[in-house]
Coordinates of C-alpha atoms in Angstrom, one line a residue:
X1 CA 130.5 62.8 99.0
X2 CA 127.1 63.4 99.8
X3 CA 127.0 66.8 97.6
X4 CA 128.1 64.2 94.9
X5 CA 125.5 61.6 95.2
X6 CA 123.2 64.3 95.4
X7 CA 124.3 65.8 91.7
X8 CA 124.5 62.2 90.3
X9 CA 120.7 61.2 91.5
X10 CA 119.7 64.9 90.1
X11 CA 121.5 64.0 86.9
X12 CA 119.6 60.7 86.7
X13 CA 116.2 62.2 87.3
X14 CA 116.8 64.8 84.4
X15 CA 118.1 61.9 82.3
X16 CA 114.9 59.6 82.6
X17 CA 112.9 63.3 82.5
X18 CA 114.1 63.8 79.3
X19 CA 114.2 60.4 77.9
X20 CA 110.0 60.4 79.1
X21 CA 109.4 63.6 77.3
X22 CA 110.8 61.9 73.9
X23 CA 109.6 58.8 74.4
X24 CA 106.2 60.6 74.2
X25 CA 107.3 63.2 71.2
X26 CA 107.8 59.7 69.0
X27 CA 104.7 57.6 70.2
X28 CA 103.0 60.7 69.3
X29 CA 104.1 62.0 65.8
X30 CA 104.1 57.8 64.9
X31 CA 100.2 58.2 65.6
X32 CA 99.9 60.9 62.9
X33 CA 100.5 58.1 60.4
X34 CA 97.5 56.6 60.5
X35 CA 95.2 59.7 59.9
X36 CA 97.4 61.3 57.0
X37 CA 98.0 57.8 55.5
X38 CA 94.2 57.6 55.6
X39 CA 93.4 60.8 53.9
X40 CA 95.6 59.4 51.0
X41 CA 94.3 55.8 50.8
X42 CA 91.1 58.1 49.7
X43 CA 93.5 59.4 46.6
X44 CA 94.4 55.8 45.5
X45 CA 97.2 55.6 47.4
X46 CA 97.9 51.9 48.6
X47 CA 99.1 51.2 52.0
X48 CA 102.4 50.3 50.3
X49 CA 102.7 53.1 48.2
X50 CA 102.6 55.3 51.6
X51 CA 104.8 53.4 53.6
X52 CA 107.8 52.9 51.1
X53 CA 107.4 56.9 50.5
X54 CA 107.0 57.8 53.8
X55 CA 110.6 55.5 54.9
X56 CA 112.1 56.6 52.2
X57 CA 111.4 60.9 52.3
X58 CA 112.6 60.1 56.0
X59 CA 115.7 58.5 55.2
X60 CA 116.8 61.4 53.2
X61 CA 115.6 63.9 55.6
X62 CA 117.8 62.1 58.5
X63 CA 120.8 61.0 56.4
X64 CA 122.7 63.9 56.1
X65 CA 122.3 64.8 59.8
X66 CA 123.6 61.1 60.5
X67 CA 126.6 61.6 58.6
X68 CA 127.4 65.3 60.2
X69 CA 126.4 63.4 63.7
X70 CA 129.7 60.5 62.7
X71 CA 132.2 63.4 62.8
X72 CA 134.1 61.8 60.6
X73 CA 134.6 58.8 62.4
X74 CA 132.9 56.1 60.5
X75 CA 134.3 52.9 62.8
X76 CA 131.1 53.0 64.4
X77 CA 129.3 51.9 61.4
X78 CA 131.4 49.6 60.3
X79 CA 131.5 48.0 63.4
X80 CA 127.8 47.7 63.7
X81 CA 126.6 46.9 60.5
X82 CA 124.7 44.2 61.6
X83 CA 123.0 46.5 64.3
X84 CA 122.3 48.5 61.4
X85 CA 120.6 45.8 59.1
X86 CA 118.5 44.6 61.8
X87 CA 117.2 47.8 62.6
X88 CA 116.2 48.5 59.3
X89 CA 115.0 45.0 58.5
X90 CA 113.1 44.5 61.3
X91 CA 112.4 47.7 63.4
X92 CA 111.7 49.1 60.2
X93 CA 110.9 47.2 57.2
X94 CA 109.3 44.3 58.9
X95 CA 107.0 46.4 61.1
X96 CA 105.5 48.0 58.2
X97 CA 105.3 45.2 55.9
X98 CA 104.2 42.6 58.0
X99 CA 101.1 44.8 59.4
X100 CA 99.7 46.2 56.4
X101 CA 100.0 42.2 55.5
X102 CA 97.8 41.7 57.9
X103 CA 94.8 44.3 57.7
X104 CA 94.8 42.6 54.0
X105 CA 93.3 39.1 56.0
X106 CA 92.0 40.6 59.0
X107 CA 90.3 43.9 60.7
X108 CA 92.4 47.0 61.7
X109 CA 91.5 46.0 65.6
X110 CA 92.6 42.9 66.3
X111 CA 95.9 43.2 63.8
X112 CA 96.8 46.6 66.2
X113 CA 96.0 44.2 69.2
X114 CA 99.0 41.5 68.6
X115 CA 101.3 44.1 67.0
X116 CA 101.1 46.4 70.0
X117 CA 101.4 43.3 72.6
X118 CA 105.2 44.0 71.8
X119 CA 106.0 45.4 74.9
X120 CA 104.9 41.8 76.9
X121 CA 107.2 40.8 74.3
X122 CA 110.2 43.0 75.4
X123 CA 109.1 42.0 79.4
X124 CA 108.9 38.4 78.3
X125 CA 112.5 38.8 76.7
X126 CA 114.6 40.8 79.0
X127 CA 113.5 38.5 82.2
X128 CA 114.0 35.0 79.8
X129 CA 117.1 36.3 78.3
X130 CA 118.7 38.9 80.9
X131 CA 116.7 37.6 84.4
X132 CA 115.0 41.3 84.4
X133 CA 111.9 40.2 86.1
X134 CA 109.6 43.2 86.0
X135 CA 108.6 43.8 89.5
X136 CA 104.6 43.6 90.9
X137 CA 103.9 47.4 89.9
X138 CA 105.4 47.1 87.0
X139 CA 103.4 44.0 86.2
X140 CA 100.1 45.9 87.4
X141 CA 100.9 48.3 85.1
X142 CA 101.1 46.0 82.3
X143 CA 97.3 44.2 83.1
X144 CA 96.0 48.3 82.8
X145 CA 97.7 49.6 80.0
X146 CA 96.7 45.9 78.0
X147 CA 92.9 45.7 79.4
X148 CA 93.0 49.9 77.9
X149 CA 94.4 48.9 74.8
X150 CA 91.5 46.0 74.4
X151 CA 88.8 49.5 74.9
X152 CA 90.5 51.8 72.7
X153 CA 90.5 49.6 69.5
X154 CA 87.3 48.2 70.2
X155 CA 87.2 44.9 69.2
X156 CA 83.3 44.3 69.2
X157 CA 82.6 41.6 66.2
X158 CA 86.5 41.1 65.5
X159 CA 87.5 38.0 63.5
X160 CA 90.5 36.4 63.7
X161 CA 92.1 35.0 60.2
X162 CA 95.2 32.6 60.8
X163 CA 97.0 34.0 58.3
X164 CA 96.4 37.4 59.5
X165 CA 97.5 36.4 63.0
X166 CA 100.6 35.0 61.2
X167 CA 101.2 38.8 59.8
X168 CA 100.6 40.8 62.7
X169 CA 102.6 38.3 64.9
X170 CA 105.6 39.2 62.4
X171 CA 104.6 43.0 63.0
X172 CA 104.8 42.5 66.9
X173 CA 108.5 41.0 66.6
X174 CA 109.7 44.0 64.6
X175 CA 107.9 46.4 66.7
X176 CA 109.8 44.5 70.2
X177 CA 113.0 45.1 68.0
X178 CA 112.5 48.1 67.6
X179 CA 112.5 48.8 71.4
X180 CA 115.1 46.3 72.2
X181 CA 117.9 47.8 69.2
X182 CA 116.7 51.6 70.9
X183 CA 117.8 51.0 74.3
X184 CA 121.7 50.0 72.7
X185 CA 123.8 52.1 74.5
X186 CA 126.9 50.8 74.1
X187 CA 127.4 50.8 70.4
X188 CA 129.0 54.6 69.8
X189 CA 126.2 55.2 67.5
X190 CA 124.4 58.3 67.7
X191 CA 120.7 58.3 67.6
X192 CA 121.4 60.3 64.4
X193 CA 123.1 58.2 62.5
X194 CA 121.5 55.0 63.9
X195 CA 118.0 55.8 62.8
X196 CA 119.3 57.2 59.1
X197 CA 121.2 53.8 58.6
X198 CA 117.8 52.3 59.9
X199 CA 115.6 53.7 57.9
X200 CA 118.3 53.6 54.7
X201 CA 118.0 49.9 55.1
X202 CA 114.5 49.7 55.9
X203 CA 113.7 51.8 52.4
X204 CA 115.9 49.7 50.2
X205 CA 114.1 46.6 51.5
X206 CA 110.4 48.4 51.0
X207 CA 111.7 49.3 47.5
X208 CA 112.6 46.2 46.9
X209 CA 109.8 44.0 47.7
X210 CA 107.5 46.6 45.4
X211 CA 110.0 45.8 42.4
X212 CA 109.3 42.1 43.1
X213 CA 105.5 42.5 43.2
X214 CA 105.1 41.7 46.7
X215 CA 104.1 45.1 48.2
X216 CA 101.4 46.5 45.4
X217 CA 102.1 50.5 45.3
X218 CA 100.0 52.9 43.3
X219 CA 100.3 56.6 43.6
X220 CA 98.2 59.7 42.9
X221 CA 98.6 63.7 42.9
X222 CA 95.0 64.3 44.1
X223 CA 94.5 66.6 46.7
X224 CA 94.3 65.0 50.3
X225 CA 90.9 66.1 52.6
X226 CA 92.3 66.8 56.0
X227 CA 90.5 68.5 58.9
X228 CA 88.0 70.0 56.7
X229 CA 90.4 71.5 54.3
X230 CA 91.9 69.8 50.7
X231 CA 95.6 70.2 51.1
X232 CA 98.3 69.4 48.1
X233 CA 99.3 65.7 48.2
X234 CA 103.3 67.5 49.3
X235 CA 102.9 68.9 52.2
X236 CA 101.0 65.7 53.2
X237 CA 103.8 63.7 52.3
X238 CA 106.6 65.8 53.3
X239 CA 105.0 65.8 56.8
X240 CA 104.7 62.1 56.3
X241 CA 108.4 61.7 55.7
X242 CA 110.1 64.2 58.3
X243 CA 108.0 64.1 61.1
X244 CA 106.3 60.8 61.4
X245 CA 109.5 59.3 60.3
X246 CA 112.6 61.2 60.6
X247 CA 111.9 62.8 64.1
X248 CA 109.6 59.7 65.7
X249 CA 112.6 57.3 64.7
X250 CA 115.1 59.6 66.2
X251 CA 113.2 60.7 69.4
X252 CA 112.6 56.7 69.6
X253 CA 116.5 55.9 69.8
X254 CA 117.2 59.0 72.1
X255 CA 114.4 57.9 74.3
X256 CA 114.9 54.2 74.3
X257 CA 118.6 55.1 75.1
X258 CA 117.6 56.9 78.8
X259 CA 114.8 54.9 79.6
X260 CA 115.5 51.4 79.0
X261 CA 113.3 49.2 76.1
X262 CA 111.2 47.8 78.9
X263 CA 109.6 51.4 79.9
X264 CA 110.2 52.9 76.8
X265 CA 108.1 50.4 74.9
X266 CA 105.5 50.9 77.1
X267 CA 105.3 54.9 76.7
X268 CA 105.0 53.8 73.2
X269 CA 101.1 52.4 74.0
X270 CA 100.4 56.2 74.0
X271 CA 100.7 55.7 70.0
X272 CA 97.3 54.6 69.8
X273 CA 95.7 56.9 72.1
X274 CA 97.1 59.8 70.1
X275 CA 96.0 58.0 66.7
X276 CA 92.3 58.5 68.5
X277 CA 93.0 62.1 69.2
X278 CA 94.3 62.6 65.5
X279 CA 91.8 60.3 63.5
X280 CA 88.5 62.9 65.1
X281 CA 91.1 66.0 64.5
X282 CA 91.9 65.5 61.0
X283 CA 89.0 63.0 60.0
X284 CA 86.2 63.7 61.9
X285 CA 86.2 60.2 63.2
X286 CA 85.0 60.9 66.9
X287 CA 86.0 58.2 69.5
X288 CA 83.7 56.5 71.3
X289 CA 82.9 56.6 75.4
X290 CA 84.4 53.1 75.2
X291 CA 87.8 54.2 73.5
X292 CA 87.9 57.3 75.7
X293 CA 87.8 54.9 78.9
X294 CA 90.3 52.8 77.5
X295 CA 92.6 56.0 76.4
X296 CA 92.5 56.7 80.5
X297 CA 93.4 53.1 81.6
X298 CA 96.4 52.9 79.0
X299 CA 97.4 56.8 80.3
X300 CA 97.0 54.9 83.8
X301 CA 98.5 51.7 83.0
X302 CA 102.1 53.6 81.5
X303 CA 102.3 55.7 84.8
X304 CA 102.1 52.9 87.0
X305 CA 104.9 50.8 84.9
X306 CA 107.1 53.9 84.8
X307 CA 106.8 54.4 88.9
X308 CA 107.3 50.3 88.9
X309 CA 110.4 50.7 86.9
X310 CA 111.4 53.5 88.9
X311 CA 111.2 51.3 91.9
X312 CA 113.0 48.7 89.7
X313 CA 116.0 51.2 89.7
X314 CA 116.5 51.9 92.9
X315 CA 116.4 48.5 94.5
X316 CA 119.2 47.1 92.0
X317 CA 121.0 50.1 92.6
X318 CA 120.6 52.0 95.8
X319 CA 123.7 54.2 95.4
X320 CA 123.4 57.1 92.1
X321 CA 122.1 55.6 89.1
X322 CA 124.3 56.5 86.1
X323 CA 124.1 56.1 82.3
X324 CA 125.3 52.3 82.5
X325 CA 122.0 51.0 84.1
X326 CA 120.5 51.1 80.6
X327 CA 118.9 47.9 79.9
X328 CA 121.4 45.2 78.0
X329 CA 119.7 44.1 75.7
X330 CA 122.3 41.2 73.7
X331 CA 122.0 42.3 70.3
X332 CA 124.7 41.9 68.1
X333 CA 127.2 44.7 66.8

């Protein structure tokens, strides 16, 4: 017996090992976004124009491995095809709509501010809606990572516009979705197939709301200025599409699914820090003393939550932690 309890607590360690290692693969290729989007915003491309290209490249890039990923067996689908809509509709379409709706009415800072306060969101909802009050290390965890996320985007001279606060508000709810839809693990979906009928979704929405005139896209085959090099506007793209797309979406779900939203979201803060790193490697855009203090406090602020979590764990369940102490979450199949 105590050879088996052994194994099962090993098991578990490698299980939220793993699911820390892709939580951190996603945050970070989702902060190489930003910089490639930027270099071709420079080319005329518009923010919609990027994002409805960039879902959609991803959804054909994942599709296929989605369908090979169902076996066959396509009662999982069917069974949560409103899982499936939501995901897409919020986690994805939402998320990217409802920002770049913001940054039109208000600066970058302060619109990544209240779209990244989505993992108070996911606390907030889990202990309101499921009693999973976060525990005091977990909570100091929290004031770290938020007081380093208020350093690295520099705020200094930020304005807030209601209407932009109305947008990025909308981007924080699909962003806690996101989380919350990640850590199902109880629907017989693979991550595979979950994220390709996600981002499926998410592009025919996109597409849609640029045929109605409500996301403005415009498009060029300009060269892109990267790193000190001009690249060809494909490659951009195609890295656009399968890496900060495809594999962040599916490393998100696989993580989400080991870790639980609440620590998973939070792993996600790393997004911006990494955005830092990538804006002065591809841009030239070197962070300031400020932002680099503020990347430490988040980096500080994620360890403490996942040790508080860890804690979390052990005192709900002091016997071998298995794969059904994934958060619930209550969304609907």
């Amino acid at each position: 017996m105590t050879a088996m309890t052994h194994d099962a607590r090993a098991a578990e360690r490698a299980r939220l090992r793993a699911g820390l290692a892709l939580a951190m693969a996603s945050a970070v290729t989702f902060s190489l976004s930003g910089p490639l989007a930027a270099g071709l915003f420079d080319t005329g491309w518009t923010p919609g124009a990027v994002v409805l290209v960039r879902v959609a490249l991803g959804a054909l890039v994942v599709l296929p491995f989605g369908v090979v990923a169902l076996r066959g067996d396509w009662r999982p689908v069917r069974r949560n095809a409103r899982l499936l809509l939501a995901y897409g509709a919020l986690g994805v379409a939402a998320t990217q709509f409802c920002y770049f709706a913001a940054v039109q009415h208000m600066q970058v800072g302060p619109a990544l501010l209240i779209e990244y306060s989505s993992p108070a969101a996911v606390v907030t909802w889990l202990w309101l809606r499921h009693g999973q009050r976060p525990g005091r290390v977990t909570l100091a965890g929290i004031a770290l990572a938020a007081a380093g996320l208020v350093l690295v985007l520099d705020l200094t001279g930020a304005r807030l516009d209601p209407v932009g606060v109305a947008w990025a508000l909308g981007a924080m709810v699909g962003v806690s979705a996101y989380f919350l839809l990640n850590a199902r693990a109880d629907t017989g979906l693979p991550p595979l197939s979950l994220a390709a009928g996600g981002l499926v979704v998410g592009a025919a929405l996109l597409g849609l709301l640029a045929a109605v005139g409500l996301m403005p896209v415009t498009a060029s085959t300009e060269p892109v200025a990267l790193a000190g090099a001009v690249l060809p506007v494909w490659p951009v793209l195609g890295t656009l599409g399968l890496v900060t797309a495809g594999v962040a979406y599916v490393t998100g779900i696989a993580a989400g699914r080991r870790l639980g939203a609440r620590p998973a979201s939070f792993v996600g803060l790393l997004e911006v820090v990494s955005a830092v790193f990538f804006a002065w490697l591809l841009l030239g855009e070197l962070p300031r003393p400020v932002q680099l203090l503020g990347g430490l406090l988040v980096l500080a602020g994620v360890v403490v939550v996942q040790q508080g979590e860890a804690a979390t764990r052990r005192s709900a369940h002091p016997g071998p932690a298995g794969p059904g102490t994934v958060e619930p979450v209550g969304a609907p199949d």
